[in-house]
Structure formats: structure tokens, C-alpha cells
GROMACS .gro file of C-alpha atoms in nm:
model
  492
    1MET     CA    1   5.500  -9.773  -2.278
    2ARG     CA    2   5.417  -9.569  -2.589
    3HIS     CA    3   5.054  -9.693  -2.574
    4ILE     CA    4   5.023  -9.586  -2.212
    5PHE     CA    5   5.155  -9.239  -2.302
    6LEU     CA    6   4.903  -9.202  -2.585
    7SER     CA    7   4.612  -9.307  -2.363
    8PHE     CA    8   4.722  -9.059  -2.097
    9SER     CA    9   4.742  -8.781  -2.359
   10VAL     CA   10   4.390  -8.849  -2.477
   11LEU     CA   11   4.271  -8.847  -2.116
   12VAL     CA   12   4.436  -8.509  -2.057
   13VAL     CA   13   4.269  -8.364  -2.368
   14ILE     CA   14   3.928  -8.491  -2.261
   15CYS     CA   15   3.965  -8.361  -1.907
   16PHE     CA   16   4.084  -8.020  -2.031
   17GLN     CA   17   3.793  -7.998  -2.275
   18TYR     CA   18   3.544  -8.093  -2.005
   19LEU     CA   19   3.681  -7.838  -1.758
   20THR     CA   20   3.690  -7.553  -2.009
   21THR     CA   21   3.353  -7.616  -2.177
   22PRO     CA   22   3.077  -7.379  -2.056
   23VAL     CA   23   2.785  -7.613  -1.981
   24LYS     CA   24   2.486  -7.626  -1.752
   25ALA     CA   25   2.497  -7.782  -1.409
   26GLU     CA   26   2.388  -8.143  -1.367
   27ILE     CA   27   2.022  -8.182  -1.466
   28LEU     CA   28   1.814  -8.472  -1.340
   29GLN     CA   29   1.708  -8.715  -1.611
   30ASP     CA   30   1.345  -8.675  -1.727
   31GLN     CA   31   1.300  -8.355  -1.527
   32VAL     CA   32   1.243  -8.121  -1.823
   33VAL     CA   33   1.157  -8.137  -2.191
   34THR     CA   34   1.131  -7.808  -2.378
   35TYR     CA   35   0.939  -7.744  -2.697
   36ALA     CA   36   1.042  -7.434  -2.889
   37ASP     CA   37   1.073  -7.294  -3.240
   38PHE     CA   38   1.246  -7.586  -3.412
   39SER     CA   39   1.196  -7.443  -3.762
   40HIS     CA   40   1.563  -7.358  -3.829
   41VAL     CA   41   1.750  -7.681  -3.908
   42ARG     CA   42   2.130  -7.687  -3.934
   43TYR     CA   43   2.209  -8.054  -3.990
   44ILE     CA   44   2.055  -8.403  -4.019
   45ALA     CA   45   2.160  -8.756  -3.918
   46SER     CA   46   1.976  -9.082  -3.973
   47SER     CA   47   1.978  -9.431  -3.823
   48LEU     CA   48   1.761  -9.724  -3.925
   49LYS     CA   49   1.487  -9.609  -3.685
   50TYR     CA   50   1.527  -9.234  -3.632
   51VAL     CA   51   1.607  -8.916  -3.819
   52TYR     CA   52   1.773  -8.652  -3.601
   53PHE     CA   53   1.745  -8.282  -3.688
   54ALA     CA   54   1.990  -8.040  -3.523
   55THR     CA   55   1.802  -7.710  -3.491
   56THR     CA   56   1.888  -7.375  -3.339
   57ARG     CA   57   1.688  -7.480  -3.030
   58GLY     CA   58   1.811  -7.835  -2.986
   59ILE     CA   59   1.779  -8.182  -3.139
   60ILE     CA   60   1.444  -8.321  -3.251
   61ARG     CA   61   1.388  -8.677  -3.372
   62TYR     CA   62   1.145  -8.843  -3.611
   63ASN     CA   63   1.057  -9.211  -3.584
   64LYS     CA   64   1.078  -9.345  -3.940
   65LEU     CA   65   0.921  -9.681  -3.855
   66GLN     CA   66   0.611  -9.535  -3.688
   67GLU     CA   67   0.607  -9.220  -3.903
   68GLN     CA   68   0.569  -8.986  -3.608
   69TRP     CA   69   0.773  -8.754  -3.390
   70ASP     CA   70   0.920  -8.865  -3.059
   71GLU     CA   71   1.007  -8.631  -2.771
   72PRO     CA   72   1.293  -8.391  -2.847
   73LEU     CA   73   1.634  -8.432  -2.685
   74THR     CA   74   1.611  -8.103  -2.496
   75GLY     CA   75   1.665  -8.025  -2.130
   76THR     CA   76   1.985  -8.233  -2.118
   77SER     CA   77   2.311  -8.173  -1.932
   78GLY     CA   78   2.659  -8.118  -2.066
   79ILE     CA   79   2.602  -7.925  -2.390
   80ASP     CA   80   2.480  -7.591  -2.522
   81GLU     CA   81   2.173  -7.713  -2.711
   82ASP     CA   82   2.138  -7.389  -2.908
   83ASP     CA   83   2.492  -7.425  -3.045
   84ILE     CA   84   2.471  -7.774  -3.198
   85GLN     CA   85   2.609  -7.741  -3.551
   86ARG     CA   86   2.641  -8.102  -3.670
   87ILE     CA   87   2.528  -8.445  -3.551
   88TRP     CA   88   2.611  -8.811  -3.628
   89VAL     CA   89   2.453  -9.141  -3.530
   90ASP     CA   90   2.521  -9.509  -3.592
   91ASN     CA   91   2.271  -9.739  -3.759
   92PHE     CA   92   2.122  -9.868  -3.433
   93ASP     CA   93   2.110  -9.547  -3.225
   94ASN     CA   94   2.370  -9.679  -2.983
   95ASN     CA   95   2.592  -9.374  -3.032
   96LEU     CA   96   2.487  -9.016  -3.099
   97TYR     CA   97   2.746  -8.742  -3.144
   98ALA     CA   98   2.726  -8.365  -3.177
   99GLU     CA   99   2.958  -8.079  -3.257
  100THR     CA  100   2.933  -7.729  -3.111
  101SER     CA  101   3.173  -7.436  -3.111
  102ALA     CA  102   3.317  -7.588  -2.791
  103GLY     CA  103   3.405  -7.921  -2.956
  104LEU     CA  104   3.270  -8.275  -2.991
  105PHE     CA  105   3.026  -8.449  -2.756
  106GLU     CA  106   2.875  -8.794  -2.713
  107TYR     CA  107   2.524  -8.853  -2.579
  108ASP     CA  108   2.484  -9.108  -2.301
  109LEU     CA  109   2.148  -9.278  -2.362
  110LEU     CA  110   2.138  -9.434  -2.016
  111PHE     CA  111   2.187  -9.114  -1.815
  112GLY     CA  112   2.047  -8.868  -2.070
  113ARG     CA  113   2.347  -8.633  -2.074
  114TRP     CA  114   2.637  -8.530  -2.299
  115TYR     CA  115   3.007  -8.589  -2.243
  116PRO     CA  116   3.296  -8.425  -2.432
  117ILE     CA  117   3.513  -8.644  -2.656
  118SER     CA  118   3.842  -8.576  -2.834
  119GLU     CA  119   3.757  -8.719  -3.177
  120LEU     CA  120   3.471  -8.865  -3.376
  121PRO     CA  121   3.493  -9.244  -3.421
  122GLU     CA  122   3.410  -9.422  -3.745
  123LEU     CA  123   3.040  -9.497  -3.779
  124ASN     CA  124   2.863  -9.772  -3.967
  125ASN     CA  125   2.605  -9.562  -4.151
  126ALA     CA  126   2.494  -9.568  -4.515
  127SER     CA  127   2.333  -9.223  -4.523
  128LYS     CA  128   2.496  -8.935  -4.710
  129HIS     CA  129   2.444  -8.562  -4.749
  130VAL     CA  130   2.341  -8.459  -5.099
  131LYS     CA  131   2.261  -8.143  -5.294
  132PRO     CA  132   1.893  -8.046  -5.330
  133PRO     CA  133   1.749  -8.202  -5.648
  134GLU     CA  134   1.677  -7.957  -5.928
  135ILE     CA  135   1.327  -8.099  -5.971
  136MET     CA  136   1.106  -8.154  -5.668
  137TYR     CA  137   0.729  -8.148  -5.624
  138PRO     CA  138   0.624  -7.918  -5.339
  139PRO     CA  139   0.319  -7.964  -5.114
  140PRO     CA  140  -0.003  -7.770  -5.189
  141GLY     CA  141   0.037  -7.396  -5.140
  142PHE     CA  142   0.413  -7.399  -5.212
  143ASN     CA  143   0.643  -7.362  -5.509
  144TYR     CA  144   0.993  -7.502  -5.553
  145ASP     CA  145   1.250  -7.285  -5.732
  146GLY     CA  146   1.487  -7.565  -5.839
  147GLY     CA  147   1.770  -7.433  -5.627
  148GLY     CA  148   1.676  -7.571  -5.289
  149ARG     CA  149   1.412  -7.320  -5.182
  150LEU     CA  150   1.043  -7.352  -5.098
  151ILE     CA  151   0.819  -7.051  -5.160
  152ASP     CA  152   0.489  -7.031  -4.974
  153TYR     CA  153   0.158  -6.878  -5.079
  154TRP     CA  154   0.259  -6.538  -4.939
  155GLY     CA  155   0.596  -6.528  -5.117
  156ARG     CA  156   0.816  -6.621  -4.821
  157TYR     CA  157   1.131  -6.822  -4.900
  158TYR     CA  158   1.261  -7.119  -4.701
  159SER     CA  159   1.607  -7.244  -4.799
  160PHE     CA  160   1.720  -7.606  -4.767
  161ARG     CA  161   2.011  -7.610  -4.521
  162ASP     CA  162   2.068  -7.986  -4.541
  163VAL     CA  163   1.941  -8.281  -4.745
  164LEU     CA  164   2.020  -8.635  -4.632
  165ASP     CA  165   1.977  -8.952  -4.837
  166ASP     CA  166   1.929  -9.227  -4.577
  167GLY     CA  167   2.014  -9.504  -4.822
  168ALA     CA  168   1.669  -9.659  -4.777
  169GLY     CA  169   1.478  -9.460  -5.038
  170GLN     CA  170   1.410  -9.139  -4.844
  171LEU     CA  171   1.546  -8.787  -4.863
  172TRP     CA  172   1.527  -8.592  -4.536
  173ILE     CA  173   1.514  -8.214  -4.565
  174GLY     CA  174   1.609  -7.947  -4.315
  175THR     CA  175   1.485  -7.599  -4.402
  176TRP     CA  176   1.572  -7.262  -4.259
  177GLY     CA  177   1.243  -7.131  -4.126
  178TYR     CA  178   0.993  -7.411  -4.198
  179GLY     CA  179   1.143  -7.705  -4.012
  180ALA     CA  180   1.174  -8.062  -4.134
  181GLY     CA  181   1.049  -8.243  -4.439
  182LYS     CA  182   1.095  -8.561  -4.637
  183ALA     CA  183   1.069  -8.682  -4.996
  184GLY     CA  184   1.103  -9.012  -5.177
  185SER     CA  185   1.449  -9.025  -5.336
  186ALA     CA  186   1.287  -9.157  -5.656
  187THR     CA  187   0.961  -8.955  -5.661
  188ASP     CA  188   1.083  -8.623  -5.508
  189PHE     CA  189   0.738  -8.537  -5.368
  190ILE     CA  190   0.799  -8.315  -5.062
  191GLU     CA  191   0.606  -8.374  -4.740
  192LEU     CA  192   0.648  -8.120  -4.462
  193LEU     CA  193   0.670  -8.250  -4.104
  194PRO     CA  194   0.547  -7.973  -3.870
  195TYR     CA  195   0.698  -7.981  -3.521
  196GLY     CA  196   0.752  -7.728  -3.244
  197LEU     CA  197   0.619  -7.381  -3.170
  198LEU     CA  198   0.564  -7.096  -3.413
  199GLN     CA  199   0.747  -6.860  -3.179
  200ASP     CA  200   0.965  -6.907  -2.873
  201ARG     CA  201   0.804  -6.676  -2.620
  202VAL     CA  202   0.504  -6.833  -2.447
  203ASN     CA  203   0.278  -6.588  -2.265
  204THR     CA  204  -0.029  -6.808  -2.240
  205ILE     CA  205  -0.142  -7.174  -2.249
  206PHE     CA  206  -0.506  -7.275  -2.289
  207ASP     CA  207  -0.594  -7.635  -2.203
  208ASP     CA  208  -0.863  -7.741  -2.451
  209ASP     CA  209  -0.935  -8.102  -2.358
  210THR     CA  210  -0.672  -8.306  -2.549
  211VAL     CA  211  -0.474  -8.015  -2.695
  212LEU     CA  212  -0.289  -7.710  -2.572
  213TRP     CA  213  -0.327  -7.376  -2.749
  214VAL     CA  214  -0.002  -7.184  -2.709
  215SER     CA  215   0.104  -6.834  -2.808
  216GLY     CA  216   0.296  -6.527  -2.695
  217ALA     CA  217   0.500  -6.229  -2.805
  218VAL     CA  218   0.611  -6.185  -3.165
  219TYR     CA  219   0.964  -6.049  -3.112
  220GLY     CA  220   1.166  -6.131  -3.424
  221SER     CA  221   0.979  -6.450  -3.521
  222TYR     CA  222   0.936  -6.499  -3.894
  223ARG     CA  223   0.616  -6.701  -3.849
  224THR     CA  224   0.373  -6.608  -3.572
  225GLY     CA  225   0.028  -6.699  -3.442
  226LEU     CA  226  -0.125  -6.989  -3.249
  227THR     CA  227   0.036  -7.329  -3.197
  228ILE     CA  228  -0.197  -7.627  -3.137
  229PHE     CA  229  -0.009  -7.902  -2.955
  230ASN     CA  230  -0.131  -8.252  -2.874
  231PRO     CA  231   0.115  -8.377  -2.607
  232GLU     CA  232  -0.012  -8.736  -2.613
  233LYS     CA  233   0.030  -8.776  -2.989
  234GLU     CA  234   0.330  -8.540  -3.012
  235THR     CA  235   0.168  -8.350  -3.302
  236PHE     CA  236   0.160  -7.981  -3.389
  237SER     CA  237  -0.056  -7.765  -3.613
  238TYR     CA  238  -0.070  -7.391  -3.659
  239ILE     CA  239  -0.293  -7.091  -3.724
  240GLU     CA  240  -0.060  -6.825  -3.855
  241SER     CA  241  -0.102  -6.453  -3.796
  242GLY     CA  242   0.027  -6.182  -4.026
  243VAL     CA  243  -0.075  -6.363  -4.344
  244GLY     CA  244  -0.414  -6.196  -4.383
  245ASN     CA  245  -0.599  -5.883  -4.279
  246SER     CA  246  -0.825  -6.050  -4.022
  247PHE     CA  247  -0.545  -6.167  -3.789
  248PRO     CA  248  -0.233  -5.949  -3.799
  249SER     CA  249   0.101  -6.048  -3.649
  250VAL     CA  250   0.053  -5.921  -3.292
  251ASP     CA  251   0.157  -6.025  -2.943
  252VAL     CA  252  -0.088  -6.259  -2.773
  253ASN     CA  253  -0.136  -6.188  -2.402
  254CYS     CA  254  -0.404  -6.445  -2.315
  255LEU     CA  255  -0.616  -6.725  -2.460
  256THR     CA  256  -0.938  -6.897  -2.362
  257GLY     CA  257  -1.215  -7.076  -2.546
  258ASP     CA  258  -1.539  -7.270  -2.558
  259ASP     CA  259  -1.685  -7.536  -2.786
  260LYS     CA  260  -1.704  -7.306  -3.087
  261SER     CA  261  -1.443  -7.035  -3.050
  262ILE     CA  262  -1.098  -6.939  -2.930
  263TYR     CA  263  -1.071  -6.593  -2.774
  264ILE     CA  264  -0.740  -6.417  -2.831
  265GLY     CA  265  -0.640  -6.122  -2.614
  266THR     CA  266  -0.384  -5.889  -2.772
  267PRO     CA  267  -0.259  -5.531  -2.721
  268TYR     CA  268  -0.485  -5.431  -3.011
  269GLY     CA  269  -0.814  -5.584  -2.904
  270LEU     CA  270  -0.997  -5.915  -2.874
  271TYR     CA  271  -0.995  -6.153  -3.170
  272ILE     CA  272  -1.253  -6.433  -3.189
  273LEU     CA  273  -1.144  -6.736  -3.391
  274ASP     CA  274  -1.385  -7.000  -3.519
  275LYS     CA  275  -1.253  -7.347  -3.433
  276LYS     CA  276  -1.419  -7.508  -3.733
  277THR     CA  277  -1.295  -7.269  -4.002
  278LYS     CA  278  -0.967  -7.189  -3.822
  279SER     CA  279  -1.016  -6.824  -3.912
  280VAL     CA  280  -1.076  -6.502  -3.718
  281GLU     CA  281  -1.445  -6.411  -3.750
  282GLN     CA  282  -1.462  -6.104  -3.530
  283LYS     CA  283  -1.255  -5.834  -3.364
  284ILE     CA  284  -1.374  -5.634  -3.061
  285SER     CA  285  -1.184  -5.327  -2.947
  286ARG     CA  286  -1.215  -4.995  -2.772
  287ARG     CA  287  -1.436  -4.855  -3.043
  288HIS     CA  288  -1.694  -5.121  -2.948
  289GLY     CA  289  -1.687  -4.997  -2.588
  290LEU     CA  290  -1.403  -5.188  -2.421
  291PRO     CA  291  -1.211  -4.985  -2.159
  292ASP     CA  292  -0.881  -5.044  -2.345
  293ASP     CA  293  -0.751  -5.227  -2.651
  294ASN     CA  294  -0.480  -5.398  -2.444
  295ILE     CA  295  -0.644  -5.724  -2.334
  296ILE     CA  296  -0.468  -5.886  -2.035
  297SER     CA  297  -0.713  -6.156  -1.916
  298LEU     CA  298  -1.030  -6.333  -2.031
  299LEU     CA  299  -1.311  -6.540  -1.881
  300VAL     CA  300  -1.589  -6.702  -2.087
  301ASP     CA  301  -1.921  -6.813  -1.941
  302GLY     CA  302  -2.180  -6.909  -2.203
  303ASP     CA  303  -2.243  -6.609  -2.426
  304SER     CA  304  -2.084  -6.377  -2.170
  305ILE     CA  305  -1.719  -6.275  -2.175
  306PHE     CA  306  -1.535  -6.089  -1.901
  307VAL     CA  307  -1.252  -5.892  -2.057
  308GLY     CA  308  -0.969  -5.770  -1.834
  309THR     CA  309  -0.776  -5.483  -1.988
  310ALA     CA  310  -0.491  -5.252  -1.895
  311SER     CA  311  -0.749  -4.987  -1.800
  312GLY     CA  312  -1.041  -5.169  -1.646
  313LEU     CA  313  -1.290  -5.452  -1.681
  314GLY     CA  314  -1.526  -5.502  -1.976
  315PHE     CA  315  -1.822  -5.736  -1.998
  316LEU     CA  316  -1.946  -5.864  -2.335
  317THR     CA  317  -2.261  -6.047  -2.430
  318ILE     CA  318  -2.228  -6.198  -2.775
  319LYS     CA  319  -2.546  -6.290  -2.960
  320ALA     CA  320  -2.588  -6.399  -3.318
  321ASP     CA  321  -2.536  -6.054  -3.470
  322SER     CA  322  -2.456  -5.817  -3.187
  323VAL     CA  323  -2.208  -5.734  -2.913
  324ARG     CA  324  -2.306  -5.558  -2.592
  325VAL     CA  325  -2.036  -5.407  -2.372
  326LEU     CA  326  -2.068  -5.307  -2.007
  327ARG     CA  327  -1.791  -5.140  -1.809
  328PRO     CA  328  -1.793  -5.155  -1.427
  329GLN     CA  329  -1.677  -4.808  -1.322
  330GLN     CA  330  -1.513  -4.938  -1.005
  331PHE     CA  331  -1.214  -5.062  -1.208
  332SER     CA  332  -1.162  -4.755  -1.421
  333GLY     CA  333  -0.787  -4.726  -1.484
  334ALA     CA  334  -0.695  -5.051  -1.305
  335ILE     CA  335  -0.502  -5.334  -1.471
  336ILE     CA  336  -0.705  -5.657  -1.463
  337TYR     CA  337  -0.441  -5.933  -1.444
  338ASP     CA  338  -0.660  -6.241  -1.396
  339LEU     CA  339  -1.021  -6.360  -1.373
  340GLU     CA  340  -1.133  -6.676  -1.191
  341GLN     CA  341  -1.488  -6.810  -1.185
  342VAL     CA  342  -1.597  -6.963  -0.853
  343ASN     CA  343  -1.958  -7.081  -0.834
  344SER     CA  344  -2.178  -6.775  -0.893
  345SER     CA  345  -1.899  -6.520  -0.859
  346VAL     CA  346  -1.603  -6.390  -1.054
  347TRP     CA  347  -1.286  -6.322  -0.860
  348ILE     CA  348  -1.072  -6.045  -1.002
  349ALA     CA  349  -0.696  -5.997  -0.962
  350SER     CA  350  -0.602  -5.636  -1.033
  351SER     CA  351  -0.358  -5.357  -0.969
  352ALA     CA  352  -0.611  -5.230  -0.715
  353GLY     CA  353  -0.623  -5.558  -0.521
  354ALA     CA  354  -0.846  -5.867  -0.517
  355PHE     CA  355  -1.223  -5.843  -0.567
  356ARG     CA  356  -1.529  -6.064  -0.589
  357LEU     CA  357  -1.807  -5.976  -0.834
  358LYS     CA  358  -2.136  -6.157  -0.773
  359TYR     CA  359  -2.351  -6.259  -1.068
  360GLY     CA  360  -2.700  -6.118  -1.087
  361SER     CA  361  -2.670  -5.848  -0.823
  362GLY     CA  362  -2.346  -5.710  -0.966
  363LYS     CA  363  -2.227  -5.653  -0.609
  364LEU     CA  364  -1.852  -5.592  -0.591
  365GLN     CA  365  -1.654  -5.669  -0.275
  366ARG     CA  366  -1.286  -5.620  -0.210
  367PHE     CA  367  -1.108  -5.904  -0.033
  368GLN     CA  368  -0.844  -5.802   0.217
  369ASP     CA  369  -0.665  -6.075   0.407
  370PRO     CA  370  -0.610  -6.016   0.783
  371ASP     CA  371  -0.230  -6.028   0.739
  372LEU     CA  372  -0.242  -5.747   0.476
  373VAL     CA  373  -0.040  -5.945   0.222
  374LEU     CA  374  -0.270  -5.837  -0.063
  375PHE     CA  375  -0.198  -5.469  -0.016
  376GLY     CA  376  -0.131  -5.380  -0.383
  377ASP     CA  377  -0.108  -5.562  -0.712
  378VAL     CA  378  -0.266  -5.906  -0.718
  379TYR     CA  379  -0.145  -6.093  -1.026
  380ASP     CA  380  -0.322  -6.429  -1.022
  381ILE     CA  381  -0.608  -6.614  -0.850
  382GLU     CA  382  -0.639  -6.992  -0.864
  383GLN     CA  383  -0.895  -7.227  -0.710
  384TYR     CA  384  -0.818  -7.577  -0.590
  385ALA     CA  385  -1.089  -7.772  -0.403
  386GLU     CA  386  -1.218  -7.546  -0.122
  387ASP     CA  387  -0.916  -7.316  -0.132
  388LEU     CA  388  -0.870  -6.996  -0.326
  389TRP     CA  389  -0.510  -6.883  -0.375
  390PHE     CA  390  -0.391  -6.527  -0.440
  391LEU     CA  391  -0.053  -6.421  -0.579
  392SER     CA  392   0.083  -6.074  -0.506
  393THR     CA  393   0.416  -5.902  -0.461
  394GLY     CA  394   0.366  -5.942  -0.087
  395GLY     CA  395   0.338  -6.320  -0.105
  396LEU     CA  396   0.077  -6.594  -0.134
  397VAL     CA  397  -0.255  -6.606   0.046
  398ARG     CA  398  -0.461  -6.923   0.083
  399LEU     CA  399  -0.830  -6.866   0.159
  400ASN     CA  400  -1.053  -7.152   0.268
  401MET     CA  401  -1.391  -7.063   0.119
  402ALA     CA  402  -1.580  -7.300   0.350
  403THR     CA  403  -1.448  -7.157   0.677
  404GLY     CA  404  -1.337  -6.810   0.568
  405THR     CA  405  -0.995  -6.859   0.729
  406SER     CA  406  -0.677  -6.763   0.547
  407ARG     CA  407  -0.306  -6.829   0.568
  408GLN     CA  408  -0.018  -6.626   0.427
  409TYR     CA  409   0.316  -6.734   0.278
  410ARG     CA  410   0.519  -6.415   0.249
  411ASP     CA  411   0.857  -6.572   0.176
  412VAL     CA  412   0.745  -6.724  -0.154
  413THR     CA  413   0.769  -6.396  -0.349
  414ARG     CA  414   1.057  -6.237  -0.161
  415ALA     CA  415   1.307  -6.075  -0.404
  416ILE     CA  416   1.120  -6.187  -0.719
  417GLU     CA  417   0.874  -6.037  -0.966
  418PRO     CA  418   0.582  -6.283  -0.967
  419HIS     CA  419   0.399  -6.351  -1.292
  420ALA     CA  420   0.176  -6.657  -1.259
  421LEU     CA  421   0.045  -6.917  -1.012
  422ALA     CA  422  -0.059  -7.283  -1.036
  423VAL     CA  423  -0.188  -7.499  -0.750
  424ASN     CA  424  -0.266  -7.866  -0.688
  425ASP     CA  425  -0.324  -8.073  -0.375
  426THR     CA  426   0.044  -8.074  -0.277
  427ILE     CA  427   0.224  -7.767  -0.407
  428ALA     CA  428   0.176  -7.409  -0.517
  429ALA     CA  429   0.404  -7.305  -0.805
  430VAL     CA  430   0.501  -6.946  -0.884
  431ALA     CA  431   0.651  -6.829  -1.214
  432SER     CA  432   0.869  -6.521  -1.195
  433ASN     CA  433   1.160  -6.330  -1.348
  434LYS     CA  434   1.397  -6.553  -1.150
  435GLY     CA  435   1.265  -6.897  -1.239
  436LEU     CA  436   1.017  -7.128  -1.071
  437THR     CA  437   0.944  -7.128  -0.698
  438ILE     CA  438   0.754  -7.421  -0.551
  439LEU     CA  439   0.584  -7.406  -0.213
  440PHE     CA  440   0.540  -7.757  -0.072
  441TYR     CA  441   0.245  -7.657   0.142
  442GLY     CA  442   0.120  -8.015   0.182
  443ASN     CA  443   0.409  -8.096   0.418
  444LYS     CA  444   0.367  -8.071   0.794
  445LYS     CA  445   0.625  -7.795   0.780
  446PRO     CA  446   0.582  -7.611   0.447
  447PHE     CA  447   0.899  -7.513   0.264
  448THR     CA  448   0.999  -7.363  -0.071
  449ARG     CA  449   1.246  -7.460  -0.341
  450ASP     CA  450   1.365  -7.261  -0.641
  451PHE     CA  451   1.426  -7.404  -0.988
  452THR     CA  452   1.627  -7.221  -1.255
  453THR     CA  453   1.829  -7.286  -1.570
  454ASP     CA  454   2.064  -7.489  -1.349
  455ASP     CA  455   1.779  -7.741  -1.317
  456GLY     CA  456   1.715  -7.757  -1.692
  457LEU     CA  457   1.472  -7.470  -1.744
  458PRO     CA  458   1.551  -7.297  -2.076
  459SER     CA  459   1.520  -6.954  -1.913
  460ASN     CA  460   1.457  -6.787  -1.579
  461TYR     CA  461   1.197  -6.554  -1.731
  462LEU     CA  462   0.870  -6.745  -1.685
  463TYR     CA  463   0.525  -6.613  -1.772
  464THR     CA  464   0.257  -6.880  -1.737
  465LEU     CA  465   0.192  -7.217  -1.568
  466LEU     CA  466  -0.047  -7.508  -1.614
  467PHE     CA  467  -0.072  -7.833  -1.414
  468ASP     CA  468  -0.111  -8.163  -1.600
  469GLY     CA  469  -0.098  -8.446  -1.346
  470ASP     CA  470   0.265  -8.520  -1.258
  471TYR     CA  471   0.378  -8.248  -1.495
  472LEU     CA  472   0.377  -7.870  -1.488
  473TRP     CA  473   0.370  -7.685  -1.819
  474ILE     CA  474   0.581  -7.370  -1.807
  475GLY     CA  475   0.577  -7.088  -2.061
  476SER     CA  476   0.893  -6.878  -2.086
  477ASP     CA  477   1.069  -6.650  -2.334
  478ARG     CA  478   1.242  -6.962  -2.470
  479GLY     CA  479   0.957  -7.204  -2.524
  480LEU     CA  480   0.711  -7.440  -2.358
  481THR     CA  481   0.861  -7.668  -2.093
  482ARG     CA  482   0.716  -7.985  -1.945
  483PHE     CA  483   0.850  -8.004  -1.590
  484LEU     CA  484   0.825  -8.321  -1.379
  485TRP     CA  485   0.745  -8.147  -1.053
  486ASN     CA  486   0.745  -8.466  -0.841
  487ASN     CA  487   1.049  -8.630  -1.002
  488PRO     CA  488   1.126  -8.942  -0.793
  489ARG     CA  489   1.498  -8.891  -0.865
  490ARG     CA  490   1.493  -8.552  -0.688
  491VAL     CA  491   1.531  -8.502  -0.314
  492ASP     CA  492   1.344  -8.190  -0.199
   0.00000   0.00000   0.00000
């Protein structure tokens, strides 16, 4: 009878903890994975195969056997991922545990969610937490002060928050500000393991063949600049801003590129970065003739660059040693939100409406849909097949360029502040200040569905979108999210 009473007591504790723990709603497995600034590590755990790093933005994991990163354990149900303080794992990754300010949790590998537990069981694990060695050999460009701190070339300090000896000849290092690292327990040569974004807020994503260039607002980020992410290989590299005079630490509003260069639109002008040297070679601003220093949108076509600013449209022709700037007077004072090239024309989304600019003739035409949905600000224009889509506060407009007919979807933007649009053959997705809205226009009877933090998004403040097959990349103020838009587990 005493054993029954004890089991019942444990059950009561678990139920009480579950009911009183503030967690997200149920999130479908595999629906979201979020990449963020994982540079602040609180704690480390190691199995025979993986090393787990508990960061301020969730758990990331390194495959020791393959010497590469696997997908992070973000976008899960049942736990506050930003509040994970400590983690534990058994030797074979069968059981993973975490501690937050709300208590202890166990991760269910089958269902991909966390459940509260009353106590931590004994684990068969040979790893142990140790003090930072007094003598370590830092990577090139760094110094080690002997007290558990790395110092970079620019004099910035990164403290070791945790060092784990895995019992197999490796030390695993968690720094505060520079992410993860490792060292041989006998040699003490430090190797840094870059992973995640330089900064959390993602304003823009540029798809450059096999890699994504990602950047956004600085806010309070210690390290800033451009993140280069290869989703297939799960690798990250960086071009930091604020560490030299040519590329200061500034907000990045938009990115685009060609074979040789990356074009960076900021509130202080246009920066042109050479892909080969990974350095900023040129800056173009108002003093060169642009309508405004605040660059909102960019379009590159050969040696010509259309520059959308907060006060009009600029047109650059970049030769070997010169820059020529033209300013169409029709857009004087207008905000140019987006530029889309369609055949021999450039479509322009602006605070004055939607326009088409024809190459050669320079003829400018305003597009006004018959339903008067595009009556004011037009924020984004996207082409898919023969259709051109427009996003405004009044709704969505779909224009068939072959027939000239259009269709409006007013309800899509009702009660939201739209920011960005992405379209494929089935859906049109809208990013806003209230999450993600998807219009399933491919159905016989089109309908919409909203997705928010309750569905695993890290935030409801979304700024940019990019389709990638079955996935939709979403930029928010809390990272870059890969969203499985056609999740077979979901019923729409």
C-alpha cells in the first residue's frame, strides 16, 4: 500500500508541474526548425555520438562521429527553449533531459516534444565538467588569457561558460558570445565550431544558389554582419560588420547579388561586397546622387542596379572605375518597397502604388486593379509562372500577364500589417506583424489559415519570406525559421 501511495504522490507532482508550467501549445513534429544566434552557451552534455549545447536560443547538437552539426532541437513543444539552463544525456541518446526555471523536462525522441518530470534519474555517462585549463592554444587571430577567456583580433573577450571532458579524449567548450568549440584533452588546441546566425533579427534572405545570405537589424547584438548558411551541409560562415572602417555595424534592410558581388542595402547607403575577397569594395550613397541613403530594395541586372530608397528610385550603372546615377522624378519622395524584374520591365512596389517601368523607352505606367485593392502602399510584388502577385494593405491581387485579368483576395490582409509575400503553384504566403497567413489559392474554394507562435514560430513579427520546395524560409525578429508549409501531419 505504501508503494501505491508513493506512486500516486509522484503522479500528483508531475500533473501539477505540467498544469502550472507556461509552455507553448502543441506543435506538429517537423513543422518548424529555427536558426538563431546560438553564440551564448550555458551548458554542455555529451553522449557517445552527440555533443549538446544549451544556448540562450535553444539546444544545438554536434555529431562527433561525422564531425558536423545536425539540425538544432528548436521549434519543439512543452518547454521554453530560451530558458534552458542545464542539460543531461545518456551514452546512447535514448534520454535527454533539461532544466529551466520551471523545473525538469524529458525530451521524447519519437514525438519531438518535452514532458515535465519530478526528478532526474541516474545516467550512465562518463563525461564530466571541468575547469578551463590554464594553458590552451587558441585558433589564428585569437589569444587565450589562461583564465578561460578568448580574445579576438579586435580585443573582444569571450568567456568560457562550460567545459566538458567527454571521457574520450575531447574537451567541449561553450563560450559566452562566440558559440561552441572543442580541444583535445591532451593537446589543448582550440578549434571553434561556428553555428547559427550573427544576429537574431532577419530582415532579408538572398538565395545564392546553394547558400543563403542572411542579415537584419543590429539591435543589441555583440557581433553583426552577414551570415552565410548552407542548409544542405548545415554549415555557417560570417562576414562581420563593425570590425573595420569599410563595413560599419549597421542595420541591413535588403540583400541581392550576382556572380561577383553582394549588394547590401542599409540606412546609410549601398555597400558592395566582393565575394572573392569577402570585403566591402565600394560604398554608394546620397552624395553620389542616390535619392536617399536609406536603401529599402535592390534589383541587379548586369552592370545596372535599381536602388529603391525611402525617398525615391535610383538607377546605377557600374563600370570598371565609375558609377552613374539616374533618378526618375516620378518617384520623388515615395518609398520603394520592392522591385521585380519581369521580361523587359521592372515592376515597382511603392508607397504611391504599383508601377511598371519599361526598359529602353523608360516609359512608366501605373497599374490599378479594377477592384481598387491597390489604392495605397504596395509592399511586395512576386512573379510565379504567368501570374504577378501584389501585396498591399487592402489585400492581395493576382494578375495574369497573358490575359490581363486579375483577381483580388481582400481578406488575406484584414487586421494585419503586411510585410512580405511569397508565392508558389499552390499557396501565397504573407508575413506580417501577427504571424504567417497562407492563402491556399490552388483549391477549388480558396481559403486562408494563420500560423503563429502557437504553431512553433519563434515570433509573430515576420519580415521576409523565401520558398524552397516543401519549405518556406521565414525571417523574424527571433531568427531564421524553416517552415514545412505542406506538412502531411497537418490538416488544413
